[in-house]
Coordinates of C-alpha atoms in Angstrom, one line a residue:
Chain A
M1 CA 57.0 19.7 269.9
T2 CA 58.9 17.9 272.7
A3 CA 61.0 19.7 275.2
S4 CA 64.1 17.6 274.4
T5 CA 63.9 18.6 270.7
V6 CA 63.7 22.3 271.6
K7 CA 66.5 22.3 274.1
A8 CA 68.9 19.9 272.3
P9 CA 72.5 20.8 272.9
V10 CA 74.2 22.6 270.0
C11 CA 77.5 21.2 268.5
V12 CA 79.1 23.7 266.2
L13 CA 81.7 22.4 263.7
G14 CA 84.0 25.3 262.7
L15 CA 84.5 28.3 264.9
G16 CA 85.1 31.1 262.5
L17 CA 83.1 34.3 262.3
I18 CA 79.7 32.6 261.8
G19 CA 80.2 29.3 263.7
G20 CA 81.9 31.2 266.6
S21 CA 78.9 33.5 266.7
V22 CA 76.4 30.7 266.7
L23 CA 78.3 29.0 269.6
R24 CA 78.1 32.3 271.6
A25 CA 74.5 33.0 270.7
A26 CA 73.4 29.5 271.6
A27 CA 75.2 29.7 274.9
A28 CA 73.8 33.1 275.6
A29 CA 70.3 31.7 275.0
G30 CA 71.0 29.2 277.8
R31 CA 71.6 26.2 275.7
E32 CA 74.4 23.6 276.2
A33 CA 76.8 24.5 273.4
F34 CA 80.2 23.0 272.4
G35 CA 82.4 23.4 269.3
Y36 CA 85.0 21.8 267.2
N37 CA 87.6 23.7 265.2
R38 CA 90.4 22.2 263.1
S39 CA 93.0 24.8 264.0
A40 CA 94.1 25.1 267.7
D41 CA 94.1 28.9 267.3
G42 CA 90.3 29.1 267.1
V43 CA 89.8 26.6 269.9
N44 CA 92.3 28.3 272.2
A45 CA 90.6 31.7 271.6
A46 CA 87.1 30.2 272.2
V47 CA 88.3 28.4 275.4
A48 CA 90.0 31.6 276.6
D49 CA 86.7 33.3 276.2
G50 CA 85.0 30.7 278.4
F51 CA 83.5 28.4 275.8
D52 CA 83.6 24.7 275.4
A53 CA 85.7 23.7 272.3
T54 CA 88.0 21.1 271.1
T55 CA 90.3 20.3 268.1
E56 CA 89.2 16.6 268.3
L57 CA 86.4 16.1 265.8
E58 CA 85.6 12.6 267.0
T59 CA 85.3 13.8 270.6
A60 CA 82.8 16.5 269.5
L61 CA 80.8 14.1 267.4
S62 CA 80.6 11.4 270.0
R63 CA 79.4 13.9 272.5
A64 CA 76.8 15.1 270.0
A65 CA 75.6 11.6 269.5
Q66 CA 75.3 10.9 273.2
T67 CA 73.4 14.1 273.9
G68 CA 71.3 14.2 270.8
A69 CA 72.8 17.5 269.9
L70 CA 71.9 19.6 266.9
I71 CA 75.0 19.6 264.7
V72 CA 75.8 23.0 263.0
I73 CA 78.2 22.7 260.1
A74 CA 80.0 26.1 259.9
V75 CA 83.0 25.5 257.6
P76 CA 83.4 26.9 254.0
V77 CA 82.1 24.7 251.2
P78 CA 85.5 23.4 250.2
A79 CA 86.1 22.0 253.7
L80 CA 82.7 20.3 253.9
P81 CA 83.5 16.8 252.6
M82 CA 86.0 16.0 255.3
L83 CA 83.3 16.5 258.0
L84 CA 80.6 14.4 256.4
A85 CA 82.1 10.9 256.7
P86 CA 82.9 11.3 260.4
I87 CA 79.3 12.6 261.0
G88 CA 77.9 9.6 259.2
R89 CA 80.0 7.3 261.2
L90 CA 79.7 8.8 264.7
A91 CA 76.5 10.8 264.8
P92 CA 74.2 9.7 262.0
E93 CA 71.0 10.2 264.1
C94 CA 71.7 13.8 265.1
P95 CA 69.7 16.6 263.5
L96 CA 72.0 18.5 261.2
T97 CA 72.1 22.0 259.7
D98 CA 74.6 24.3 258.2
V99 CA 75.3 28.0 258.0
T100 CA 76.9 28.1 254.5
S101 CA 76.1 30.7 251.9
V102 CA 75.4 28.2 249.2
K103 CA 72.6 25.8 249.7
G104 CA 72.5 23.6 246.5
A105 CA 76.1 22.5 246.7
V106 CA 75.8 21.7 250.4
L107 CA 72.6 19.7 249.9
E108 CA 74.3 17.8 247.1
A109 CA 77.3 16.9 249.3
I110 CA 75.0 15.9 252.2
T111 CA 72.8 13.8 249.9
T112 CA 75.9 12.0 248.5
A113 CA 77.0 11.3 252.1
G114 CA 73.5 9.8 252.8
L115 CA 72.8 12.3 255.5
Q116 CA 69.8 14.2 254.0
A117 CA 67.1 12.6 256.1
R118 CA 68.3 14.5 259.2
F119 CA 69.5 17.6 257.4
V120 CA 67.8 21.0 257.1
G121 CA 70.0 23.6 255.6
G122 CA 70.3 27.2 256.9
H123 CA 72.0 30.4 256.0
P124 CA 72.1 33.5 258.3
M125 CA 72.3 36.6 256.2
A126 CA 74.7 38.3 258.5
G127 CA 78.4 38.9 258.5
T128 CA 81.2 41.4 258.6
A129 CA 84.3 42.0 256.5
H130 CA 86.3 40.3 259.2
S131 CA 86.7 36.6 259.9
G132 CA 87.8 34.1 262.5
W133 CA 86.7 33.5 266.1
P134 CA 87.7 37.0 267.4
A135 CA 85.4 38.7 264.9
G136 CA 82.3 36.9 266.1
H137 CA 79.9 37.9 268.8
A138 CA 76.6 36.6 270.3
E139 CA 74.6 39.5 268.8
L140 CA 75.7 39.0 265.2
F141 CA 72.4 37.5 264.1
Q142 CA 70.0 39.8 266.0
G143 CA 67.2 40.8 263.7
A144 CA 68.9 39.4 260.6
P145 CA 67.1 37.1 258.2
W146 CA 68.2 33.5 258.5
V147 CA 67.2 31.2 255.7
I148 CA 65.8 27.8 256.6
S149 CA 65.4 25.2 253.8
V150 CA 62.1 23.8 252.9
D151 CA 63.2 21.4 250.2
D152 CA 61.1 18.3 249.5
H153 CA 63.1 16.0 251.7
V154 CA 62.9 18.2 254.9
D155 CA 61.7 16.4 258.0
P156 CA 59.2 18.4 260.2
Q157 CA 61.0 17.5 263.5
V158 CA 64.4 18.5 262.3
F159 CA 62.9 21.7 260.8
S160 CA 61.5 22.6 264.1
T161 CA 64.8 21.9 265.9
V162 CA 66.7 24.1 263.5
L163 CA 64.1 26.8 263.6
Q164 CA 64.4 26.9 267.4
L165 CA 68.2 27.6 267.1
I166 CA 67.6 30.4 264.6
L167 CA 65.1 32.0 267.0
D168 CA 67.4 31.5 269.9
C169 CA 70.1 33.4 268.0
G170 CA 67.7 36.4 267.7
S171 CA 67.1 36.0 263.9
V172 CA 64.0 35.9 261.9
A173 CA 63.7 32.7 259.8
V174 CA 63.0 33.0 256.1
P175 CA 61.8 29.7 254.6
A176 CA 63.1 29.0 251.1
R177 CA 64.0 26.2 248.7
S178 CA 67.7 25.7 248.2
E179 CA 67.8 26.6 244.5
E180 CA 65.7 29.8 245.1
H181 CA 68.0 30.7 247.9
D182 CA 71.1 30.3 245.7
A183 CA 69.7 32.4 242.9
A184 CA 68.8 35.2 245.4
A185 CA 72.2 34.9 247.2
A186 CA 73.9 35.3 243.8
A187 CA 72.1 38.6 243.2
I188 CA 72.2 40.1 246.7
S189 CA 75.5 38.7 248.1
H190 CA 77.9 37.2 245.6
L191 CA 77.4 39.8 242.8
P192 CA 77.9 42.7 245.3
H193 CA 81.2 41.1 246.2
L194 CA 82.4 41.1 242.6
L195 CA 81.2 44.6 242.0
A196 CA 83.1 45.8 245.1
E197 CA 86.2 44.1 243.9
A198 CA 85.9 45.6 240.5
L199 CA 85.4 49.1 242.0
A200 CA 88.4 48.8 244.2
V201 CA 90.6 47.6 241.4
T202 CA 89.4 50.4 239.1
A203 CA 89.9 53.2 241.6
A204 CA 93.4 51.9 242.6
D205 CA 94.7 52.8 239.2
V206 CA 93.5 56.4 239.3
P207 CA 95.9 59.0 240.9
L208 CA 94.2 60.9 243.6
A209 CA 91.3 58.4 243.9
F210 CA 92.2 57.0 247.3
A211 CA 93.0 60.5 248.5
L212 CA 89.5 61.6 247.8
A213 CA 87.6 58.4 248.5
A214 CA 84.8 58.8 251.0
G215 CA 81.3 57.4 251.7
S216 CA 80.2 56.0 248.3
F217 CA 83.6 54.3 247.7
R218 CA 83.9 53.1 251.3
D219 CA 80.4 51.6 251.2
G220 CA 80.8 50.3 247.7
T221 CA 84.1 48.4 248.5
R222 CA 83.4 47.4 252.1
V223 CA 83.0 43.7 251.2
A224 CA 86.2 43.8 249.2
G225 CA 87.8 43.7 252.6
T226 CA 86.5 40.1 253.1
A227 CA 89.2 37.4 253.0
P228 CA 89.6 36.4 249.3
D229 CA 89.3 32.7 250.2
L230 CA 85.9 33.2 251.6
V231 CA 84.7 35.3 248.7
R232 CA 86.0 32.7 246.2
A233 CA 84.5 29.9 248.2
M234 CA 81.0 31.3 248.0
C235 CA 81.1 32.7 244.5
E236 CA 82.7 29.6 243.0
A237 CA 80.4 27.1 244.8
N238 CA 77.4 29.1 243.4
W239 CA 78.9 29.8 240.0
Q240 CA 75.9 28.5 238.0
R241 CA 73.5 30.9 239.8
L242 CA 76.1 33.7 239.8
L243 CA 76.7 33.7 236.1
P244 CA 73.3 35.0 235.0
A245 CA 73.3 37.7 237.7
L246 CA 76.8 38.8 236.6
D247 CA 75.7 38.7 232.9
R248 CA 72.7 40.9 233.7
A249 CA 74.8 43.4 235.6
I250 CA 77.4 43.6 232.9
A251 CA 74.7 44.1 230.3
L252 CA 73.1 46.9 232.3
L253 CA 76.5 48.7 232.7
A254 CA 77.3 48.1 229.0
D255 CA 74.0 49.7 228.0
A256 CA 74.7 52.6 230.2
R257 CA 78.1 53.0 228.8
D258 CA 76.8 53.1 225.3
S259 CA 74.1 55.6 226.2
L260 CA 76.6 57.8 228.0
S261 CA 78.9 57.7 225.0
A262 CA 76.3 58.3 222.4
S263 CA 74.1 60.9 224.2
D264 CA 75.7 61.8 227.5
S265 CA 72.8 60.1 229.3
V266 CA 72.6 57.4 232.0
A267 CA 68.9 58.1 232.6
E268 CA 67.7 54.6 232.0
L269 CA 70.0 52.8 234.4
V270 CA 69.7 55.5 237.0
N271 CA 65.9 55.7 236.9
H272 CA 65.5 51.9 237.0
G273 CA 68.1 51.6 239.8
H274 CA 66.4 54.2 241.9
A275 CA 63.0 52.6 241.4
A276 CA 64.4 49.2 242.4
R277 CA 66.1 50.5 245.5
T278 CA 62.8 52.2 246.5
R279 CA 61.0 48.9 246.0
Y280 CA 63.5 47.3 248.3
D281 CA 63.1 50.0 250.9
N282 CA 59.3 49.4 250.8
F283 CA 59.5 45.6 250.6
P284 CA 56.6 44.3 252.8
R285 CA 57.5 42.1 255.7
S286 CA 54.9 39.9 257.3
E287 CA 54.9 37.3 260.0
I288 CA 54.2 33.7 259.1
V289 CA 51.9 32.3 261.8
T290 CA 49.3 30.0 260.1
V291 CA 51.4 27.2 258.7
V292 CA 51.5 23.9 260.7
V293 CA 54.9 22.2 260.2
G294 CA 54.3 18.7 258.9
A295 CA 50.7 19.3 257.7
D296 CA 49.8 18.7 254.0
D297 CA 51.8 20.9 251.6
W298 CA 53.6 22.7 254.5
R299 CA 56.9 23.0 252.7
R300 CA 55.3 24.6 249.6
E301 CA 53.3 27.0 251.7
L302 CA 56.4 28.1 253.6
A303 CA 58.4 28.6 250.4
A304 CA 55.6 30.8 248.9
A305 CA 55.3 32.8 252.1
G306 CA 59.1 33.4 252.3
R307 CA 59.1 34.5 248.7
A308 CA 56.4 37.1 249.5
G309 CA 58.4 38.6 252.4
G310 CA 57.1 36.3 255.2
V311 CA 59.3 35.6 258.1
I312 CA 59.0 33.3 261.1
R313 CA 59.4 35.1 264.5
S314 CA 58.3 32.4 266.9
A315 CA 58.0 28.6 266.9
L316 CA 55.4 27.2 264.6
P317 CA 53.1 24.4 265.7
T318 CA 54.1 21.0 264.4
R319 CA 51.7 18.3 263.4
D320 CA 52.7 15.9 266.2
S321 CA 52.2 18.6 268.8
R322 CA 48.5 19.0 268.0
Chain B
M1 CA 96.4 87.1 255.5
T2 CA 94.1 89.9 256.4
A3 CA 91.3 89.6 259.0
S4 CA 88.7 90.9 256.5
T5 CA 89.6 88.1 254.1
V6 CA 89.3 85.4 256.7
K7 CA 86.1 86.5 258.1
A8 CA 84.3 87.4 254.9
P9 CA 80.6 86.7 255.1
V10 CA 79.4 83.7 253.2
C11 CA 76.6 83.8 250.5
V12 CA 75.4 80.4 249.6
L13 CA 73.5 80.0 246.3
G14 CA 71.3 76.9 246.5
L15 CA 70.1 75.5 249.8
G16 CA 69.9 71.8 249.1
L17 CA 71.7 69.1 251.1
I18 CA 75.2 70.5 250.5
G19 CA 74.5 74.2 250.2
G20 CA 72.2 74.1 253.2
S21 CA 74.8 72.3 255.2
V22 CA 77.5 74.9 254.2
L23 CA 75.1 77.7 255.4
R24 CA 74.6 76.0 258.7
A25 CA 78.3 75.1 259.2
A26 CA 79.4 78.7 258.3
A27 CA 76.9 80.1 260.8
A28 CA 78.0 77.6 263.4
A29 CA 81.6 78.8 262.9
G30 CA 80.4 82.3 263.9
R31 CA 80.4 83.7 260.4
E32 CA 77.8 86.0 258.8
A33 CA 76.0 83.6 256.4
F34 CA 73.1 84.1 254.1
G35 CA 71.5 82.1 251.3
Y36 CA 69.5 82.1 248.2
N37 CA 67.3 79.3 246.9
R38 CA 65.1 79.3 243.8
S39 CA 62.2 77.5 245.3
A40 CA 60.4 79.0 248.3
D41 CA 60.2 75.6 250.0
G42 CA 63.9 75.5 250.7
V43 CA 63.9 79.2 251.8
N44 CA 61.0 78.8 254.1
A45 CA 62.5 75.7 255.7
A46 CA 65.8 77.5 256.2
V47 CA 64.1 80.6 257.7
A48 CA 62.0 78.4 259.9
D49 CA 65.2 76.9 261.2
G50 CA 66.5 80.4 262.0
F51 CA 68.7 81.1 259.0
D52 CA 68.9 84.1 256.7
A53 CA 67.6 83.1 253.3
T54 CA 65.8 84.6 250.3
T55 CA 64.2 83.6 247.0
E56 CA 65.5 86.9 245.5
L57 CA 68.8 86.2 243.7
E58 CA 69.5 89.9 243.1
T59 CA 69.0 90.7 246.7
A60 CA 71.5 88.1 247.8
L61 CA 74.1 89.1 245.2
S62 CA 73.8 92.8 246.0
R63 CA 74.3 92.0 249.6
A64 CA 77.3 89.8 248.8
A65 CA 78.8 92.7 246.7
Q66 CA 78.3 95.2 249.5
T67 CA 79.8 93.0 252.2
G68 CA 82.6 91.4 250.1
A69 CA 81.1 88.0 250.8
L70 CA 82.5 84.7 249.6
I71 CA 79.9 83.4 247.2
V72 CA 79.4 79.6 247.3
I73 CA 77.7 78.1 244.2
A74 CA 75.7 75.1 245.4
V75 CA 73.4 74.2 242.6
P76 CA 73.6 71.1 240.3
V77 CA 75.7 71.6 237.1
P78 CA 72.7 72.0 234.8
A79 CA 71.4 75.0 236.9
L80 CA 74.8 76.7 236.9
P81 CA 74.5 78.9 233.8
M82 CA 71.5 80.8 235.1
L83 CA 73.5 82.0 238.1
L84 CA 76.6 83.2 236.3
A85 CA 75.3 86.2 234.4
P86 CA 73.7 87.7 237.5
I87 CA 76.9 87.1 239.5
G88 CA 79.0 88.8 236.8
R89 CA 76.6 91.8 236.7
L90 CA 76.0 92.3 240.5
A91 CA 79.0 90.8 242.3
P92 CA 82.0 90.5 239.9
E93 CA 84.5 91.3 242.6
C94 CA 83.4 88.7 245.1
P95 CA 85.6 85.7 245.7
L96 CA 83.7 82.7 244.3
T97 CA 83.7 79.0 244.9
D98 CA 81.4 76.0 244.3
V99 CA 80.6 72.7 245.9
T100 CA 79.8 70.8 242.8
S101 CA 81.0 67.2 242.1
V102 CA 82.4 68.0 238.7
K103 CA 85.2 70.5 238.5
G104 CA 86.1 70.7 234.8
A105 CA 82.6 71.5 233.5
V106 CA 82.2 74.1 236.2
L107 CA 85.5 75.8 235.5
E108 CA 84.6 75.9 231.8
A109 CA 81.3 77.6 232.5
I110 CA 83.0 80.0 234.9
T111 CA 85.6 80.8 232.3
T112 CA 83.1 81.3 229.6
A113 CA 81.3 83.8 231.9
G114 CA 84.6 85.6 232.5
L115 CA 84.6 84.9 236.2
Q116 CA 87.7 82.7 236.6
A117 CA 90.0 85.4 238.1
R118 CA 88.0 85.3 241.4
F119 CA 87.1 81.6 241.3
V120 CA 88.6 78.7 243.1
G121 CA 86.6 75.5 242.8
G122 CA 85.7 73.2 245.6
H123 CA 84.1 69.8 246.2
P124 CA 83.3 68.4 249.7
M125 CA 83.4 64.6 249.5
A126 CA 80.4 64.2 251.8
G127 CA 76.8 63.5 251.3
T128 CA 73.9 61.3 252.1
A129 CA 71.3 59.5 250.0
H130 CA 68.9 62.2 250.9
S131 CA 68.6 65.7 249.4
G132 CA 67.1 69.1 250.1
W133 CA 67.4 71.5 253.0
P134 CA 65.9 69.2 255.6
A135 CA 68.6 66.5 254.9
G136 CA 71.5 68.9 255.7
H137 CA 73.2 69.6 259.0
A138 CA 76.1 71.7 260.3
E139 CA 78.2 68.6 261.0
L140 CA 78.0 67.0 257.5
F141 CA 81.5 68.0 256.5
Q142 CA 83.3 67.2 259.8
G143 CA 86.5 65.3 259.0
A144 CA 85.6 64.8 255.3
P145 CA 88.0 65.6 252.5
W146 CA 87.0 68.8 250.6
V147 CA 88.8 69.3 247.4
I148 CA 90.2 72.8 246.6
S149 CA 91.3 73.6 243.1
V150 CA 94.9 74.5 242.3
D151 CA 94.5 75.1 238.6
D152 CA 96.9 77.4 236.9
H153 CA 94.6 80.5 237.1
V154 CA 94.0 80.2 240.9
D155 CA 94.6 83.4 242.9
P156 CA 96.4 83.1 246.2
Q157 CA 94.0 85.4 248.1
V158 CA 90.9 83.7 246.9
F159 CA 92.5 80.3 247.6
S160 CA 93.1 81.3 251.2
T161 CA 89.5 82.7 251.5
V162 CA 88.0 79.4 250.2
L163 CA 90.4 77.3 252.4
Q164 CA 89.2 79.2 255.5
L165 CA 85.6 78.2 254.7
I166 CA 86.6 74.6 254.3
L167 CA 88.4 74.6 257.6
D168 CA 85.5 76.4 259.3
C169 CA 83.2 73.6 258.1
G170 CA 85.4 71.1 259.9
S171 CA 86.8 69.5 256.7
V172 CA 90.3 68.7 255.7
A173 CA 91.3 70.3 252.4
V174 CA 92.7 68.2 249.6
P175 CA 94.4 70.4 246.9
A176 CA 93.9 69.0 243.4
R177 CA 93.8 70.1 239.7
S178 CA 90.3 70.1 238.3
E179 CA 91.0 67.4 235.7
E180 CA 92.6 65.1 238.2
H181 CA 89.7 65.6 240.6
D182 CA 87.3 64.7 237.8
A183 CA 89.1 61.5 236.9
A184 CA 89.3 60.5 240.6
A185 CA 85.6 61.4 241.2
A186 CA 84.6 59.3 238.3
A187 CA 86.3 56.3 239.9
I188 CA 85.3 56.8 243.5
S189 CA 81.9 58.5 243.3
H190 CA 80.3 58.3 239.9
L191 CA 81.2 54.7 239.0
P192 CA 80.0 53.5 242.5
H193 CA 76.6 55.1 241.7
L194 CA 76.3 53.2 238.4
L195 CA 77.3 49.9 240.1
A196 CA 74.8 50.5 242.8
E197 CA 72.0 51.1 240.2
A198 CA 73.0 48.0 238.3
L199 CA 73.0 45.9 241.4
A200 CA 69.6 47.1 242.5
V201 CA 68.1 46.4 239.0
T202 CA 69.6 43.0 238.8
A203 CA 68.4 41.9 242.2
A204 CA 64.9 43.3 241.6
D205 CA 64.3 40.7 239.0
V206 CA 65.1 37.7 241.2
P207 CA 62.4 36.2 243.3
L208 CA 63.3 36.1 247.0
A209 CA 66.2 38.5 246.6
F210 CA 64.7 41.4 248.5
A211 CA 63.4 39.0 251.1
L212 CA 67.0 37.9 251.9
A213 CA 68.9 41.2 251.2
A214 CA 71.1 42.2 254.1
G215 CA 74.4 44.0 254.6
S216 CA 76.2 43.6 251.4
F217 CA 73.2 44.4 249.3
R218 CA 72.1 47.3 251.5
D219 CA 75.6 48.8 251.4
G220 CA 76.1 48.1 247.7
T221 CA 72.9 49.9 246.8
R222 CA 72.8 52.7 249.3
V223 CA 73.7 55.4 246.8
A224 CA 71.0 54.1 244.4
G225 CA 68.6 55.8 246.9
T226 CA 70.0 59.2 245.7
A227 CA 67.6 61.3 243.7
P228 CA 68.0 60.2 240.0
D229 CA 68.4 63.8 238.8
L230 CA 71.4 64.4 241.1
V231 CA 73.0 61.1 240.0
R232 CA 72.4 62.0 236.3
A233 CA 73.7 65.5 236.8
M234 CA 77.1 64.4 238.2
C235 CA 77.6 61.4 235.9
E236 CA 76.6 63.1 232.8
A237 CA 78.5 66.3 233.4
N238 CA 81.6 64.1 233.9
W239 CA 80.9 61.7 231.1
Q240 CA 84.3 62.0 229.5
R241 CA 86.1 60.9 232.7
L242 CA 83.4 58.4 233.7
L243 CA 83.6 56.4 230.4
P244 CA 87.1 55.0 230.9
A245 CA 86.4 54.1 234.6
L246 CA 83.2 52.4 233.5
D247 CA 85.0 50.6 230.6
R248 CA 87.6 49.3 233.1
A249 CA 85.0 48.0 235.5
I250 CA 83.1 46.3 232.8
A251 CA 86.3 44.7 231.5
L252 CA 87.2 43.4 234.9
L253 CA 83.7 41.9 235.4
A254 CA 83.7 40.4 231.9
D255 CA 87.0 38.8 232.6
A256 CA 85.7 37.4 235.9
R257 CA 82.6 36.2 234.1
D258 CA 84.7 34.3 231.5
S259 CA 87.0 32.8 234.2
L260 CA 84.0 31.8 236.3
S261 CA 82.4 30.1 233.3
A262 CA 85.5 28.4 232.1
S263 CA 87.1 27.3 235.3
D264 CA 84.7 28.1 238.2
S265 CA 87.3 30.7 239.4
V266 CA 87.1 34.3 240.3
A267 CA 90.5 34.3 241.9
E268 CA 92.1 37.1 239.9
L269 CA 89.4 39.7 240.4
V270 CA 88.9 38.8 244.1
N271 CA 92.6 38.8 244.9
H272 CA 93.2 42.1 243.1
G273 CA 90.1 43.7 244.7
H274 CA 91.1 42.7 248.2
A275 CA 94.7 44.0 247.6
A276 CA 93.3 47.3 246.3
R277 CA 90.9 47.7 249.2
T278 CA 93.8 46.9 251.6
R279 CA 95.9 49.6 250.0
Y280 CA 93.1 52.0 250.4
D281 CA 92.7 51.1 254.1
N282 CA 96.4 51.8 254.5
F283 CA 96.6 54.9 252.3
P284 CA 98.9 57.3 254.1
R285 CA 97.5 60.7 255.2
S286 CA 99.9 63.5 255.9
E287 CA 99.5 67.1 256.8
I288 CA 100.6 69.8 254.3
V289 CA 102.3 72.5 256.3
T290 CA 105.3 73.7 254.3
V291 CA 103.8 75.2 251.2
V292 CA 103.4 79.0 251.1
V293 CA 100.4 80.1 249.1
G294 CA 101.5 82.4 246.4
A295 CA 105.2 81.4 246.5
D296 CA 106.9 80.1 243.3
D297 CA 105.3 76.9 242.1
W298 CA 102.9 76.8 245.0
R299 CA 100.0 75.3 242.9
R300 CA 102.1 72.5 241.5
E301 CA 103.5 71.7 244.9
L302 CA 100.0 71.5 246.4
A303 CA 98.7 69.3 243.6
A304 CA 101.6 66.9 244.1
A305 CA 101.1 66.8 247.8
G306 CA 97.4 66.2 247.5
R307 CA 98.0 63.3 245.1
A308 CA 100.3 61.7 247.7
G309 CA 97.7 61.9 250.4
G310 CA 98.4 65.3 251.9
V311 CA 95.7 67.3 253.4
I312 CA 95.5 70.8 254.8
R313 CA 94.2 71.0 258.4
S314 CA 94.9 74.6 259.2
A315 CA 95.4 77.9 257.4
L316 CA 98.6 78.1 255.3
P317 CA 100.8 81.1 255.2
T318 CA 100.3 83.3 252.2
R319 CA 103.1 85.2 250.4
D320 CA 101.6 88.7 251.2
S321 CA 101.3 87.8 254.9
R322 CA 105.0 87.1 255.4

């Protein structure tokens, strides 16, 4: 591991909630950090808060190329394509990551653009119901899981560079293959959004419901406060993985409905749900310390460890540092 | 309003999360408060914490009758019948309320037992995922809505007595008819429980899901941590009101599923869900101050005010106090 790799500057493209928080967290960790945002609003807000930001994509990318910066793509999936050609033209050698909630679709776009050799995808599992630069803060990722891709193409040096950013942001890294990430994200992030929307719509039609709504409704609909465009972007980009999760949830609810109607009982769903939540509460976390990045089979080992609850809390040795 | 009515002692039957918290809150408000619990565990825990509790139902009810206590029924719906005959035998003149999440089924049981003349139902919209005496605390109801029934049979004096307890517990009272309460509770409390259970079960089958689960999954499944017996008791006792809410949610999800499959879009559900949640965030609250309890049409006026977002924050004048 070379010092220049670890301390590469960070160039964040997109200064919304997540990108804006990455910029702040990287700067707070003592790293050179600068950002680009398409709209002047985000840039002005970032500059007013003392950060280094521009609306000029070419300026940001040229600076990234000159300084060997790690480029962090932090735009919604639909906005991705318009960034990739300029990156390929102006900063093709820079290590590249993203913070998007869907990994398969991003990897596909990156591969189509010919940028996969320097790309290691990422996804911080953190957020709020709010969006935009003002909603972000440097502590957003503290203690949160942050997925780092270990797909077959992943380069050890780029992996270590991205891992260092994740750790600098205060997160724990969870290694995962893109398609496994997407199936999991469908179940634990995209499906909850749709359930929250359905709950909000159902209650809105019942007189007195909002007058009485308290904890379980507020929690159950919190993510329905997320901007619709963001919810659509992540659900629709991951529709192939979301469909089976949605089908499963509908089937469980339909079975409970039939049982409630036929015998007044929701025992099966309630007992299974409680058991599943209890398993989640007791899900074992362990620290991954023995894998050497770049050694034989390292990606497969990391994927298996991540699946079993393993997280990375400090830099791993890499083969060329031994 | 007579002083003796306002400061009646409080006799709590059932010292679980809610009943135990009512006992603590009533005592903290300076009222004489004593409790009964069937199991010695709850009683021993309450006594160890310095409260007045017994496993002897007859002892508690005789004391309630002698002191003119307000009796608070705080047991799950299935345990209700075994309390009503002793109440009718030993304390038939005591004002009576409950803190159960289903009002129609309770009112039916109370009416069958011939106790409706002294009964005004209640339901504090507060709780946690934990249960039992140790989970309770005197502050549980602070600022929470607490439904008070304004069904046709409701007596003005008993209403004012129950209202005083609600205010002493730090809650705001929301007047509502039992059947309207139950339809609303199905949408904002019972349905969220079933959605949480379905989400937990769905995610449990997906490798990596628990490893990545963060905010939206944790919030979306929080109430799946509630003891299954309690969830079943409230859902099943309210099954007639829960069915249409569940049907509606399933239909919304099925439509989103079809749209996602056919055109990759979840726009309709997401837009409607966000609009509904926004309406909830902006739901107007007002204070009910002009209704005189016991005046012509007072129950109907209170039901309409509650439906419109009105809450009672301090004692209302009653007809015989004018």
